[in-house]
Amino acid sequence: MAKPKKIIVTGGLGYIGSHTVVELQQRGYEVVIADNLSNSSASVADRIGRITGETPVLEVLDLSDRTACLRFFNIHADAGAVIHFAAAKAVNESVHKPLHYYRNNIDALLYVLEGMEAVGCRKLVFSSSCTVYGQPERLPVTEDTPRLEAMSPYGNTKRICEDILSDTVKASQEWKFLALRYFNPIGAHESALIGELPNGVPANLMPYITQSVAGLRPALQVFGHDYPTPDGTPVRDYIHVSDLAEAHVAAMEYLGKPGFSGMDFFNVGTGRGYSVLEVIQSFERATGKKVNYEIKERRQGDITQIWADTSKASRLLGWKACRDLDQMTSSAWKWQENLARAK
């Protein structure tokens, strides 16, 4: 199976994107990153270069600007595939800024597809989310679990984008799409050179824990203690970001298999759910650091619990998550410590 030499990674300086770029480069791919730096920094490209020995090509542009997006694809018309991460991603923020989420996330995908069509690039791995399942009636969720009404505008943009891809394939079987419905990525690269570093106040659990312990934030707020879960806090399927990055490479290579056309979906998680308090306990156990936290009321848009059945990804992609929760939490802290030393 011939591998495409050049891969476009949109949002490639972001948390998941940067780890995927590392995996691609380490496997011999040429990578071009498209990123608008809205939730990332150009310095991440240099950090990637320190890990892999090669700094990826970076094009700074907003993919929701149609003219800029089409120009970008004309410049990189020889790309063999696209991995599309670029999107606004905070569930709670999307509740308060729905128009921004719909405009940004949907327009960017539409223009990326137009750009790909213009240059004849027909393979795309889409960054989807378990939020498309809403609060499922049965666990674990499989890829056949019905998509329920989204509980946030963010989740709804992922549903809409999946539908756009499905309709595009129905119109032309030349397209090859995979949508990875992944769960809750945490942790950082083993080098501690890249990790999760959101602009402003973190919307996700793990960076808030590390920044709180580092003294950069006040006590962690745990939203909800009366959920119908073993300890009353929400349960999620947390996955190490490096495991998730490896899944994206496996998915991209699966697109090149003879006979594959159309669209498919894969859950990407560990297959086990952990509560917020279990994550805190893991962090304390793995790092020896105490987490100060406060119990608050439930947060709008959050679901009670969810975890994945990942047997399909294991069977077809040959991929399986291999890092445990303590590895996730300890690597996140090492990343935070490295950031402190760099200042």
Short mmCIF file of N, CA and C in Angstrom, two decimals, residues 201-284:
data_model
loop_
_atom_site.label_atom_id
_atom_site.label_comp_id
_atom_site.label_asym_id
_atom_site.label_seq_id
_atom_site.Cartn_x
_atom_site.Cartn_y
_atom_site.Cartn_z
N VAL A 201 -8.50 30.71 30.79
CA VAL A 201 -8.89 29.74 31.82
C VAL A 201 -9.23 28.41 31.16
N PRO A 202 -8.62 27.30 31.58
CA PRO A 202 -8.89 26.01 30.96
C PRO A 202 -10.36 25.60 31.11
N ALA A 203 -10.91 25.04 30.04
CA ALA A 203 -12.29 24.54 30.08
C ALA A 203 -12.32 23.05 30.38
N ASN A 204 -11.17 22.39 30.28
CA ASN A 204 -11.09 20.94 30.50
C ASN A 204 -10.48 20.63 31.86
N LEU A 205 -10.75 19.44 32.35
CA LEU A 205 -10.38 19.05 33.71
C LEU A 205 -8.87 19.04 33.95
N MET A 206 -8.12 18.34 33.10
CA MET A 206 -6.72 18.08 33.41
C MET A 206 -5.85 19.33 33.45
N PRO A 207 -5.94 20.23 32.48
CA PRO A 207 -5.09 21.43 32.59
C PRO A 207 -5.47 22.32 33.76
N TYR A 208 -6.75 22.27 34.15
CA TYR A 208 -7.11 23.06 35.33
C TYR A 208 -6.50 22.45 36.59
N ILE A 209 -6.47 21.11 36.66
CA ILE A 209 -5.82 20.46 37.80
C ILE A 209 -4.36 20.86 37.89
N THR A 210 -3.64 20.74 36.78
CA THR A 210 -2.20 21.01 36.81
C THR A 210 -1.92 22.48 37.10
N GLN A 211 -2.71 23.38 36.51
CA GLN A 211 -2.48 24.80 36.76
C GLN A 211 -2.87 25.19 38.18
N SER A 212 -3.88 24.54 38.72
CA SER A 212 -4.28 24.80 40.11
C SER A 212 -3.19 24.35 41.07
N VAL A 213 -2.67 23.14 40.86
CA VAL A 213 -1.61 22.63 41.72
C VAL A 213 -0.34 23.47 41.60
N ALA A 214 -0.10 24.00 40.40
CA ALA A 214 1.08 24.85 40.18
C ALA A 214 0.91 26.25 40.75
N GLY A 215 -0.27 26.55 41.29
CA GLY A 215 -0.52 27.86 41.88
C GLY A 215 -0.94 28.93 40.90
N LEU A 216 -1.25 28.53 39.66
CA LEU A 216 -1.64 29.50 38.65
C LEU A 216 -3.14 29.77 38.65
N ARG A 217 -3.89 28.88 39.26
CA ARG A 217 -5.34 29.00 39.32
C ARG A 217 -5.81 28.76 40.75
N PRO A 218 -7.01 29.22 41.08
CA PRO A 218 -7.58 28.89 42.39
C PRO A 218 -7.97 27.42 42.45
N ALA A 219 -8.59 27.02 43.53
CA ALA A 219 -8.97 25.62 43.71
C ALA A 219 -9.81 25.12 42.54
N LEU A 220 -9.62 23.86 42.19
CA LEU A 220 -10.39 23.22 41.12
C LEU A 220 -11.87 23.19 41.49
N GLN A 221 -12.72 23.49 40.55
CA GLN A 221 -14.15 23.38 40.75
C GLN A 221 -14.66 22.08 40.14
N VAL A 222 -15.23 21.22 40.96
CA VAL A 222 -15.83 19.97 40.50
C VAL A 222 -17.32 20.22 40.32
N PHE A 223 -17.78 20.17 39.09
CA PHE A 223 -19.16 20.54 38.80
C PHE A 223 -20.09 19.35 38.95
N GLY A 224 -20.79 19.31 40.06
CA GLY A 224 -21.78 18.28 40.31
C GLY A 224 -21.27 17.17 41.21
N HIS A 225 -22.04 16.85 42.26
CA HIS A 225 -21.69 15.76 43.16
C HIS A 225 -22.88 14.85 43.42
N ASP A 226 -23.96 15.07 42.64
CA ASP A 226 -25.18 14.31 42.85
C ASP A 226 -25.61 13.54 41.60
N TYR A 227 -24.65 13.26 40.72
CA TYR A 227 -24.95 12.44 39.55
C TYR A 227 -25.15 10.98 40.00
N PRO A 228 -25.93 10.19 39.27
CA PRO A 228 -26.11 8.77 39.61
C PRO A 228 -24.91 7.93 39.19
N THR A 229 -23.76 8.22 39.78
CA THR A 229 -22.51 7.50 39.54
C THR A 229 -21.96 7.04 40.89
N PRO A 230 -20.97 6.16 40.92
CA PRO A 230 -20.49 5.62 42.20
C PRO A 230 -20.09 6.67 43.24
N ASP A 231 -19.48 7.79 42.81
CA ASP A 231 -19.10 8.81 43.79
C ASP A 231 -19.82 10.14 43.57
N GLY A 232 -20.80 10.15 42.68
CA GLY A 232 -21.61 11.35 42.47
C GLY A 232 -21.06 12.34 41.47
N THR A 233 -19.84 12.10 40.96
CA THR A 233 -19.25 13.01 39.98
C THR A 233 -19.32 12.38 38.59
N PRO A 234 -19.30 13.21 37.53
CA PRO A 234 -19.44 12.69 36.17
C PRO A 234 -18.34 11.70 35.80
N VAL A 235 -18.67 10.76 34.95
CA VAL A 235 -17.75 9.71 34.52
C VAL A 235 -17.46 9.86 33.03
N ARG A 236 -16.18 9.80 32.68
CA ARG A 236 -15.75 9.91 31.29
C ARG A 236 -14.70 8.84 30.98
N ASP A 237 -14.56 8.57 29.69
CA ASP A 237 -13.53 7.66 29.20
C ASP A 237 -12.32 8.53 28.84
N TYR A 238 -11.33 8.59 29.74
CA TYR A 238 -10.13 9.39 29.51
C TYR A 238 -9.09 8.57 28.75
N ILE A 239 -8.48 9.19 27.75
CA ILE A 239 -7.49 8.51 26.91
C ILE A 239 -6.24 9.37 26.81
N HIS A 240 -5.07 8.72 26.85
CA HIS A 240 -3.82 9.46 26.71
C HIS A 240 -3.72 10.05 25.31
N VAL A 241 -3.32 11.30 25.22
CA VAL A 241 -3.30 11.99 23.94
C VAL A 241 -2.36 11.32 22.93
N SER A 242 -1.31 10.67 23.40
CA SER A 242 -0.42 9.97 22.47
C SER A 242 -1.08 8.73 21.89
N ASP A 243 -1.89 8.04 22.69
CA ASP A 243 -2.69 6.93 22.15
C ASP A 243 -3.65 7.45 21.09
N LEU A 244 -4.26 8.58 21.36
CA LEU A 244 -5.20 9.17 20.40
C LEU A 244 -4.49 9.58 19.12
N ALA A 245 -3.30 10.15 19.25
CA ALA A 245 -2.53 10.54 18.06
C ALA A 245 -2.21 9.32 17.20
N GLU A 246 -1.83 8.23 17.84
CA GLU A 246 -1.54 7.01 17.10
C GLU A 246 -2.78 6.49 16.37
N ALA A 247 -3.95 6.69 16.96
CA ALA A 247 -5.19 6.26 16.30
C ALA A 247 -5.44 7.06 15.02
N HIS A 248 -5.09 8.34 15.02
CA HIS A 248 -5.28 9.15 13.82
C HIS A 248 -4.38 8.69 12.68
N VAL A 249 -3.16 8.30 12.99
CA VAL A 249 -2.26 7.80 11.95
C VAL A 249 -2.78 6.47 11.41
N ALA A 250 -3.24 5.60 12.31
CA ALA A 250 -3.80 4.32 11.87
C ALA A 250 -5.03 4.54 10.99
N ALA A 251 -5.85 5.52 11.33
CA ALA A 251 -7.04 5.82 10.54
C ALA A 251 -6.66 6.34 9.16
N MET A 252 -5.68 7.24 9.11
CA MET A 252 -5.27 7.78 7.82
C MET A 252 -4.73 6.67 6.91
N GLU A 253 -3.97 5.77 7.48
CA GLU A 253 -3.41 4.68 6.67
C GLU A 253 -4.51 3.70 6.24
N TYR A 254 -5.53 3.56 7.05
CA TYR A 254 -6.66 2.70 6.70
C TYR A 254 -7.38 3.24 5.47
N LEU A 255 -7.42 4.56 5.32
CA LEU A 255 -8.06 5.17 4.14
C LEU A 255 -7.39 4.73 2.85
N GLY A 256 -6.12 4.37 2.91
CA GLY A 256 -5.39 3.98 1.71
C GLY A 256 -5.50 2.51 1.35
N LYS A 257 -6.24 1.77 2.15
CA LYS A 257 -6.37 0.34 1.86
C LYS A 257 -7.19 0.13 0.59
N PRO A 258 -6.77 -0.82 -0.24
CA PRO A 258 -7.52 -1.11 -1.47
C PRO A 258 -8.96 -1.51 -1.14
N GLY A 259 -9.88 -0.98 -1.90
CA GLY A 259 -11.27 -1.36 -1.73
C GLY A 259 -12.05 -0.49 -0.80
N PHE A 260 -11.37 0.31 0.03
CA PHE A 260 -12.13 1.17 0.93
C PHE A 260 -12.58 2.43 0.21
N SER A 261 -13.85 2.71 0.32
CA SER A 261 -14.39 3.97 -0.18
C SER A 261 -15.60 4.31 0.67
N GLY A 262 -16.02 5.55 0.60
CA GLY A 262 -17.17 5.94 1.40
C GLY A 262 -16.76 6.49 2.73
N MET A 263 -17.51 6.11 3.79
CA MET A 263 -17.28 6.70 5.10
C MET A 263 -17.48 5.66 6.19
N ASP A 264 -16.67 5.79 7.26
CA ASP A 264 -16.84 4.92 8.41
C ASP A 264 -16.56 5.71 9.68
N PHE A 265 -16.96 5.13 10.82
CA PHE A 265 -16.86 5.80 12.12
C PHE A 265 -16.16 4.87 13.10
N PHE A 266 -15.33 5.47 13.98
CA PHE A 266 -14.63 4.67 14.98
C PHE A 266 -14.65 5.40 16.32
N ASN A 267 -14.99 4.66 17.37
CA ASN A 267 -14.81 5.17 18.73
C ASN A 267 -13.34 5.04 19.11
N VAL A 268 -12.82 6.08 19.74
CA VAL A 268 -11.43 6.06 20.19
C VAL A 268 -11.38 6.44 21.67
N GLY A 269 -11.21 5.44 22.51
CA GLY A 269 -11.12 5.65 23.95
C GLY A 269 -10.39 4.46 24.55
N THR A 270 -10.50 4.29 25.85
CA THR A 270 -9.85 3.15 26.51
C THR A 270 -10.83 2.02 26.79
N GLY A 271 -12.14 2.35 26.75
CA GLY A 271 -13.13 1.35 27.08
C GLY A 271 -13.48 1.28 28.55
N ARG A 272 -13.00 2.27 29.31
CA ARG A 272 -13.29 2.31 30.74
C ARG A 272 -13.62 3.74 31.16
N GLY A 273 -14.58 3.89 32.06
CA GLY A 273 -14.94 5.20 32.55
C GLY A 273 -14.30 5.51 33.89
N TYR A 274 -13.87 6.75 34.06
CA TYR A 274 -13.32 7.22 35.34
C TYR A 274 -14.09 8.47 35.76
N SER A 275 -14.39 8.58 37.05
CA SER A 275 -15.06 9.77 37.56
C SER A 275 -14.05 10.90 37.74
N VAL A 276 -14.58 12.11 37.93
CA VAL A 276 -13.71 13.26 38.18
C VAL A 276 -12.87 13.02 39.43
N LEU A 277 -13.48 12.48 40.47
CA LEU A 277 -12.72 12.24 41.70
C LEU A 277 -11.66 11.16 41.50
N GLU A 278 -11.92 10.17 40.65
CA GLU A 278 -10.90 9.15 40.37
C GLU A 278 -9.71 9.76 39.64
N VAL A 279 -9.96 10.72 38.76
CA VAL A 279 -8.86 11.39 38.07
C VAL A 279 -8.02 12.18 39.07
N ILE A 280 -8.69 12.87 39.98
CA ILE A 280 -7.98 13.61 41.03
C ILE A 280 -7.14 12.67 41.88
N GLN A 281 -7.71 11.54 42.26
CA GLN A 281 -6.98 10.56 43.08
C GLN A 281 -5.78 9.99 42.32
N SER A 282 -5.95 9.75 41.03
CA SER A 282 -4.83 9.26 40.21
C SER A 282 -3.71 10.29 40.17
N PHE A 283 -4.09 11.56 39.96
CA PHE A 283 -3.08 12.62 39.91
C PHE A 283 -2.29 12.67 41.22
N GLU A 284 -2.99 12.62 42.34
CA GLU A 284 -2.32 12.68 43.64
C GLU A 284 -1.42 11.47 43.85
#
